[in-house]
Short mmCIF file of C-alpha atoms in Angstrom, two decimals:
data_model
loop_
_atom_site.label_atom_id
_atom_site.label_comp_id
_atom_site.label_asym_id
_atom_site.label_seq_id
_atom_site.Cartn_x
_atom_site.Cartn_y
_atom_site.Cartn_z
CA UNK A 1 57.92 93.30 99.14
CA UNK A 2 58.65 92.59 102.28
CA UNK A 3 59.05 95.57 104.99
CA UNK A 4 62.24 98.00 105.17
CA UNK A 5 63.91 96.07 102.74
CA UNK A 6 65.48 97.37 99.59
CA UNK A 7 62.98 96.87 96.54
CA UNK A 8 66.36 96.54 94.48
CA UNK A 9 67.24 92.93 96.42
CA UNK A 10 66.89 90.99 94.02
CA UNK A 11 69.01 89.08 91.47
CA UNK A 12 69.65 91.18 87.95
CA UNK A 13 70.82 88.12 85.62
CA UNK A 14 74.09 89.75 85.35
CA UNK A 15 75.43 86.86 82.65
CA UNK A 16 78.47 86.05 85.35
CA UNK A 17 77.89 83.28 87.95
CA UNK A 18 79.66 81.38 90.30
CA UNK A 19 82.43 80.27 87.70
CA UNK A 20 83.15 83.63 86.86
CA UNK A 21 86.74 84.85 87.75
CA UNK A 22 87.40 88.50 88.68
CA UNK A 23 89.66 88.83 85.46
CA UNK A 24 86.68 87.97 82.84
CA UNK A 25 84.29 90.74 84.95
CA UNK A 26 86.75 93.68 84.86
CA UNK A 27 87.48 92.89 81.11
CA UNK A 28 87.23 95.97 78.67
CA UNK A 29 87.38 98.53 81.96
CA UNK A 30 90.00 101.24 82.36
CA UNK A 31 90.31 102.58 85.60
CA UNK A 32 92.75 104.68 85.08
CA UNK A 33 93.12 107.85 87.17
CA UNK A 34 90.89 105.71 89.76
CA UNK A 35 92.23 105.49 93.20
CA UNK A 36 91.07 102.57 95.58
CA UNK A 37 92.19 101.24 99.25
CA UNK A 38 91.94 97.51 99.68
CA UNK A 39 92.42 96.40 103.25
CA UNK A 40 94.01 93.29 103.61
CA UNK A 41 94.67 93.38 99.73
CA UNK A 42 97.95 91.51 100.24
CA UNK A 43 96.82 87.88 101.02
CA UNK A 44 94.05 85.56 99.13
CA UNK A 45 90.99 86.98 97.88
CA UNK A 46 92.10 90.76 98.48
CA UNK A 47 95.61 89.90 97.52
CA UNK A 48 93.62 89.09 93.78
CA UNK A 49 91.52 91.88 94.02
CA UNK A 50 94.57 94.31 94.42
CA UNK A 51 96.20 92.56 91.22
CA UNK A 52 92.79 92.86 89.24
CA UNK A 53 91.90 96.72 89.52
CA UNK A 54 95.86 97.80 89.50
CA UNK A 55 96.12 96.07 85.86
CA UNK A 56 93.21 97.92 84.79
CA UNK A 57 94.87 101.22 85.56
CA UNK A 58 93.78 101.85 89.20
CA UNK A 59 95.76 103.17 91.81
CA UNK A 60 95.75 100.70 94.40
CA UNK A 61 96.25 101.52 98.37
CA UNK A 62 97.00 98.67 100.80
CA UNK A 63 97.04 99.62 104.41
CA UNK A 64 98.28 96.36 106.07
CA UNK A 65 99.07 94.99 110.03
CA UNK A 66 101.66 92.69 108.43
CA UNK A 67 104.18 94.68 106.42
CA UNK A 68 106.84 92.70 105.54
CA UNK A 69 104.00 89.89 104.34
CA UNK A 70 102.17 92.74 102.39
CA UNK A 71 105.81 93.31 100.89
CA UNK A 72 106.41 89.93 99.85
CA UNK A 73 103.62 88.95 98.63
CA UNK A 74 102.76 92.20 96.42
CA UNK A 75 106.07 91.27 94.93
CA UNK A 76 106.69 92.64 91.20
CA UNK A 77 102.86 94.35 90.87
CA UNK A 78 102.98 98.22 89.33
CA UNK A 79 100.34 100.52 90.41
CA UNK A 80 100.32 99.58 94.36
CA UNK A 81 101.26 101.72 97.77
CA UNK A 82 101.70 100.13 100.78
CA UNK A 83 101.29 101.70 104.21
CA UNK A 84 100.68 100.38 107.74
CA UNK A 85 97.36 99.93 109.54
CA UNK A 86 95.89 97.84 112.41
CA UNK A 87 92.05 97.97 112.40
CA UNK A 88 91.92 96.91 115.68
CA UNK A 89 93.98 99.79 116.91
CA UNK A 90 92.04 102.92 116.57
CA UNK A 91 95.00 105.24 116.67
CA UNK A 92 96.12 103.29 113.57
CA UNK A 93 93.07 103.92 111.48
CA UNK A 94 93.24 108.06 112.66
CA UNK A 95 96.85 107.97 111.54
CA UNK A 96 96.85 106.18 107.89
CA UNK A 97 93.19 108.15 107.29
CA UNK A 98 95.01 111.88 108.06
CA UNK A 99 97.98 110.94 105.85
CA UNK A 100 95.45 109.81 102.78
CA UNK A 101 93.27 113.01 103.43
CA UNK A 102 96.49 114.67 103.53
CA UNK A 103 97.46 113.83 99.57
CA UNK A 104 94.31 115.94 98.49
CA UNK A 105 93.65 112.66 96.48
CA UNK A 106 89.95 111.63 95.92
CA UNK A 107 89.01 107.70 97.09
CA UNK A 108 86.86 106.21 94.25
CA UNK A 109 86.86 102.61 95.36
CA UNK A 110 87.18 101.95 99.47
CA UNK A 111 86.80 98.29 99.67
CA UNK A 112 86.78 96.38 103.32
CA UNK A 113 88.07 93.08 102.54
CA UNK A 114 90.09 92.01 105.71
CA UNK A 115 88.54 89.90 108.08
CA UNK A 116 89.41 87.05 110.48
CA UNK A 117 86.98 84.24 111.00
CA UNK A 118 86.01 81.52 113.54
CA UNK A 119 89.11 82.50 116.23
CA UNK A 120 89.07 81.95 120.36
CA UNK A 121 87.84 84.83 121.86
CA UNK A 122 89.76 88.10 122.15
CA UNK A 123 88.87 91.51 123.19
CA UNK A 124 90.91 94.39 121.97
CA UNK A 125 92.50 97.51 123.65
CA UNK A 126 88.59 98.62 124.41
CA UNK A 127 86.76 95.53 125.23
CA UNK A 128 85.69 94.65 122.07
CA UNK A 129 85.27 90.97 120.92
CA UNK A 130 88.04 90.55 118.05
CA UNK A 131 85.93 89.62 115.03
CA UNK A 132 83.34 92.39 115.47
CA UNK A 133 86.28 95.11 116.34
CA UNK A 134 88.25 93.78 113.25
CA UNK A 135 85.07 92.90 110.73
CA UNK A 136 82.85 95.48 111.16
CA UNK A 137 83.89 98.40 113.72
CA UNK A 138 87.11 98.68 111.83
CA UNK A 139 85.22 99.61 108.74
CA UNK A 140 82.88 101.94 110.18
CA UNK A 141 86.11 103.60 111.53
CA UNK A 142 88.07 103.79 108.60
CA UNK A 143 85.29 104.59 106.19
CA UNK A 144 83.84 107.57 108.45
CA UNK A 145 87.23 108.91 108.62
CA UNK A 146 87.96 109.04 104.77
CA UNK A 147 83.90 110.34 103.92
CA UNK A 148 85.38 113.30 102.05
CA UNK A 149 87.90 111.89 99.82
CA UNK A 150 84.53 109.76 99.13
CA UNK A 151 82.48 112.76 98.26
CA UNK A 152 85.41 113.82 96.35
CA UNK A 153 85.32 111.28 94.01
CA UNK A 154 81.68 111.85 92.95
CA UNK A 155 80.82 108.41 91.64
CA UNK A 156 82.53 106.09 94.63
CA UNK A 157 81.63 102.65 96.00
CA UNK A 158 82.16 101.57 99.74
CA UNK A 159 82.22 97.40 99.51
CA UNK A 160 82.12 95.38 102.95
CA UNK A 161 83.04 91.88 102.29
CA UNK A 162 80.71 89.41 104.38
CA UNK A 163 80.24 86.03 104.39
CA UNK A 164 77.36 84.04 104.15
CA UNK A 165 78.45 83.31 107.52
CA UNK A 166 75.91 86.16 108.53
CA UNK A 167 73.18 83.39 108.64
CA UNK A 168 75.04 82.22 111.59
CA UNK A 169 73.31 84.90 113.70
CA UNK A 170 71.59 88.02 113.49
CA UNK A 171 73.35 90.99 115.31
CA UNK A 172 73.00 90.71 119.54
CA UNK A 173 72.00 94.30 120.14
CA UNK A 174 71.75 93.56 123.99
CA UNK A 175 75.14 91.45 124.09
CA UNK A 176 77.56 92.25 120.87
CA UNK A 177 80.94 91.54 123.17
CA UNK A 178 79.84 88.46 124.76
CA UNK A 179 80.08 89.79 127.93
CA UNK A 180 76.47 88.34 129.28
CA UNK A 181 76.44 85.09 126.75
CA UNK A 182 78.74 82.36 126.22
CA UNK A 183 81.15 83.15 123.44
CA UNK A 184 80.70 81.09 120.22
CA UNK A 185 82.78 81.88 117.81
CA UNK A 186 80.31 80.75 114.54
CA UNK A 187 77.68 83.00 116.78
CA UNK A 188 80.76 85.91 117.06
CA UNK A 189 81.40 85.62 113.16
CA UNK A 190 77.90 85.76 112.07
CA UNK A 191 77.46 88.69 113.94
CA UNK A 192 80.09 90.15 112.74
CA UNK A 193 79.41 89.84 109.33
CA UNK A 194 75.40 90.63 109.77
CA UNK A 195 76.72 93.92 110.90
CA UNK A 196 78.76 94.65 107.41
CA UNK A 197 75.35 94.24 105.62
CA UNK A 198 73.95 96.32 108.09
CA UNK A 199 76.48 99.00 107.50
CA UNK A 200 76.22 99.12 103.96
CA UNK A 201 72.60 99.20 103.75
CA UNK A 202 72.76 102.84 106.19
CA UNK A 203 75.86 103.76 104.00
CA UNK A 204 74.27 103.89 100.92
CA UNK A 205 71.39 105.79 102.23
CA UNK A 206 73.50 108.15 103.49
CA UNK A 207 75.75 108.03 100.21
CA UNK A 208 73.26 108.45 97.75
CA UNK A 209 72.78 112.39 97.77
CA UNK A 210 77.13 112.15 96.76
CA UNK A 211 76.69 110.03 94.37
CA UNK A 212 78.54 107.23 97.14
CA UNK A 213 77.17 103.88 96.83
CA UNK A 214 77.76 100.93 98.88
CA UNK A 215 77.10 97.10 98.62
CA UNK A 216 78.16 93.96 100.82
CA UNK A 217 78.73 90.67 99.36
CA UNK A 218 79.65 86.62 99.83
CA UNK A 219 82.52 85.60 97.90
CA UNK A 220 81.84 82.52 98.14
CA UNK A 221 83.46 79.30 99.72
CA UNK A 222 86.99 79.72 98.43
CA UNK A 223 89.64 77.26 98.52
CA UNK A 224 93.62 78.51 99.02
CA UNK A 225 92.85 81.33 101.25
CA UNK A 226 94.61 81.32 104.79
CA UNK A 227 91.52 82.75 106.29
CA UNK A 228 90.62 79.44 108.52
CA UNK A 229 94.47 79.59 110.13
CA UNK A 230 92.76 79.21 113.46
CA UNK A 231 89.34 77.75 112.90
CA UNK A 232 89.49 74.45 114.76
CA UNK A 233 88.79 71.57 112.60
CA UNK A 234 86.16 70.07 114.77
CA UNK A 235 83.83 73.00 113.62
CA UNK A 236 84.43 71.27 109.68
CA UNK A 237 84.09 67.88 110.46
CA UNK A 238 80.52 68.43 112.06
CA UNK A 239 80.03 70.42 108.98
CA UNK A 240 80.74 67.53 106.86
CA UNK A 241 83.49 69.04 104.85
CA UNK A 242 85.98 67.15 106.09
CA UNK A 243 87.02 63.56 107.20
CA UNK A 244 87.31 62.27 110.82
CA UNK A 245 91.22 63.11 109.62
CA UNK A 246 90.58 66.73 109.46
CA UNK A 247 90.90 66.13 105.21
CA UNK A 248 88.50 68.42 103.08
CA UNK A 249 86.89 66.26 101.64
CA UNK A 250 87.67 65.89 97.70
CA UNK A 251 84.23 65.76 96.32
CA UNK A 252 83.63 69.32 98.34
CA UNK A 253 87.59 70.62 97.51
CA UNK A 254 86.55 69.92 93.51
CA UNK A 255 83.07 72.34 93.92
CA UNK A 256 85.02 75.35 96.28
CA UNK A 257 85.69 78.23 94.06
CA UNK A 258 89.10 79.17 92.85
CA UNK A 259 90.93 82.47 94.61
CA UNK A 260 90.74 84.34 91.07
CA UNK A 261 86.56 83.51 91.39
CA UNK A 262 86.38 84.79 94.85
CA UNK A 263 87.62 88.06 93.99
CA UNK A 264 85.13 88.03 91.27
CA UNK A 265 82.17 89.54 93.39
CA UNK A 266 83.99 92.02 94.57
CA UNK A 267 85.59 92.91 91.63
CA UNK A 268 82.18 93.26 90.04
CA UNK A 269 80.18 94.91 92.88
CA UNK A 270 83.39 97.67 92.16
CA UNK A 271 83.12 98.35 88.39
CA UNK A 272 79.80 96.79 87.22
CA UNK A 273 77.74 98.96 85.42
CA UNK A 274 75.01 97.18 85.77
CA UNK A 275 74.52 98.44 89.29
CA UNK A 276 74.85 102.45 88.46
CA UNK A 277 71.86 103.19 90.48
CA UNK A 278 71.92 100.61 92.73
CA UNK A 279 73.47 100.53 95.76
CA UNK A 280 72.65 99.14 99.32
CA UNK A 281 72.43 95.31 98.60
CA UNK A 282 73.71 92.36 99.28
CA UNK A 283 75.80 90.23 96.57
CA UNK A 284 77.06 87.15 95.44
CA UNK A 285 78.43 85.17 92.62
CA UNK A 286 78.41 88.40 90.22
CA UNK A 287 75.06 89.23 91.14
CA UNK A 288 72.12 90.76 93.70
CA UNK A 289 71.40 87.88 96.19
CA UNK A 290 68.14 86.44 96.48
CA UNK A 291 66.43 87.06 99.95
CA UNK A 292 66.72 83.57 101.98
CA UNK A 293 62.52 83.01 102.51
CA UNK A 294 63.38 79.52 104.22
CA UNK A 295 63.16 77.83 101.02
CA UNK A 296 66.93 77.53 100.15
CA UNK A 297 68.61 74.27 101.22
CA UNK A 298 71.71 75.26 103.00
CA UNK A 299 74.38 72.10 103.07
CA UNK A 300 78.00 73.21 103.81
CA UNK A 301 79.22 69.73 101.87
CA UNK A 302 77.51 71.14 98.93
CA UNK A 303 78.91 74.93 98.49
CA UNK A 304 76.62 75.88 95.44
CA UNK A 305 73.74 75.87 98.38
CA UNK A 306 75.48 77.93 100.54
CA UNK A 307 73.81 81.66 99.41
CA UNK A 308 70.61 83.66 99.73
CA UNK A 309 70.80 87.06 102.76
CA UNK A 310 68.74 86.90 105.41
CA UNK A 311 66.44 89.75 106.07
CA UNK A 312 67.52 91.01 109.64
CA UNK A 313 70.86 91.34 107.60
CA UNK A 314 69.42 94.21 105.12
CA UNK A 315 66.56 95.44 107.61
CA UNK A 316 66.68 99.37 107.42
CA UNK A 317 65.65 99.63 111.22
CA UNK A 318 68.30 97.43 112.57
CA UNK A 319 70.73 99.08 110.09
CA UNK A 320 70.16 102.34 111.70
CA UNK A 321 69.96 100.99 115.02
CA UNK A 322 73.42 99.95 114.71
CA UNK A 323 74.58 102.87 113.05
CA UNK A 324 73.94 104.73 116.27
CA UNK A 325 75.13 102.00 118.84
CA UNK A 326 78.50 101.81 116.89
CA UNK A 327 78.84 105.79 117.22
CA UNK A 328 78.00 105.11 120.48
CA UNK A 329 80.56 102.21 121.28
CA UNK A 330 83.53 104.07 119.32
CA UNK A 331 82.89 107.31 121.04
CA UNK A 332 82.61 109.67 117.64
CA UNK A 333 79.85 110.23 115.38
CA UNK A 334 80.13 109.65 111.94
CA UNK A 335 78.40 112.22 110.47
CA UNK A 336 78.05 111.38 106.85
CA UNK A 337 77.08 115.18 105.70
#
């Protein structure tokens, strides 16, 4: 085993796989009387994910920046509130979290699905660099702020969607806003999402005593999302995904997974069974990740390759190291008692 990692990293053999769709993992679950919040459930992978869990019963919450979007595009789907949120805005998160905590209601599902990936670099209201206020710190915010509609709920999951992206960079513990370094964005993104693994590994240790678990996971490379809106297409050509045109190429378009299988992960890592006393791993493609030893092939052209976690993702020292910087940088301590 290797050191201040969790023993349970390590694939199960679920019986889903990449081809799974989030539909054919929640089959035969009711979720009825279940209450989740989905941010950024109103657009492509989370968008699915809201659709999913409210036809299983679920009550589902989507705080969104974008309201009239959110309206339009959740559109004719029962079992859905809408309410505004910025995560970049801390005001915003303190605002939508008192009027939840306010409803008495218990949280069974929190799941932290919006993101924004490869973008120019912007700071928000307090200096932080866009991706890691809006990927990660936004989380920690919103999550410490509901912790006892959590505890409530005795049985809830905290999910962090990441990206295999996080093998872009390990966290910059000296530098995090790029205020020293020049500003990459593949190096801000990977950061970004190393730091959601981080989270969720000190979450669940936290978590465990309430019966709270928490996972992060890779949905996978997923055509038909507008997540790359501003990713310049230089970035993909180098990658080899796409032509000197700035085409995706159609051999790599035919192996990208569908929306309805990117939800799937998350949609399992919510419901599964199968992880009942797990908690504080790393997921993809329906299942525990395998810990990247060097010996996985990584070719962006060929999207089944693109998986394994890297261990200074899941390390339980850096996890808690940047559970106290980011109480630190946010200026409140998330006491998860």
């Amino acid at each position: 085993m290797i050191q201040n990692i969790n023993p349970q990293q390590h694939p199960l053999q679920s019986g889903f796989n990449a081809q799974s769709t989030a539909q054919e993992v929640i089959k035969g679950t009711d979720l009825t009387g279940k209450t989740a919040i989905i941010t950024g459930g109103y657009a492509g992978i989370g968008l699915e994910t809201t659709k999913v869990l409210a036809s299983a019963g679920a009550t589902v919450i989507i705080p969104a920046r974008d309201i009239e979007k959110a309206r339009k595009n959740l559109a004719g789907i029962n079992n859905i509130e809408l309410e505004k949120m910025d995560l970049t805005d801390p005001r915003s998160i303190e605002d939508f979290s008192e009027k939840f905590l306010a409803s008495g209601r218990k949280l069974d599902l929190l799941i932290n699905n919006a993101g924004i990936m490869w973008v120019p670099l912007r700071r928000d209201s307090r200096g932080i660099e866009s991706q890691l206020a809006t990927n990660y710190f936004g989380q920690f915010h919103l999550t410490a702020r509901l912790w006892s509609a959590l505890k409530k709920a005795d049985g809830a999951r905290v999910l962090s969607v990441s990206s295999y992206g996080h093998q872009m960079s390990p966290f910059d513990f000296e530098d995090p806003n790029f205020e020293k370094r020049e500003y990459q964005t593949l190096l801000g993104y990977g950061q970004s999402k190393t730091a959601c693994n981080l989270f969720s590994a000190a979450l669940d240790e936290r978590g465990k005593k309430f019966n709270i678990r928490a996972y992060s996971l890779h949905p996978g490379s997923v055509y038909g999302t507008d997540l790359g809106r501003e990713e310049p297409i230089d970035l993909y050509i180098q990658m080899g995904t796409h032509d000197k045109n700035g085409k995706i190429k159609p051999e790599v378009e035919v192996r990208l997974k569908t929306v309805p299988q990117g939800a799937a992960t998350t949609v399992w890592c919510a419901t599964s069974p199968a992880l009942q006393n797990i908690g504080g791993v790393y997921c993809e493609n329906c299942d525990i990740a395998e810990i990247d030893l060097g010996h996985i092939e990584h070719r962006y052209d060929e999207p089944d390759t693109i998986r394994g976690v890297q261990s200074y993702s899941i390390d339980r020292e850096n996890a808690e190291r940047l559970w106290k910087l980011s109480e630190e940088m946010l200026g409140f301590k998330f006491d998860a008692e």
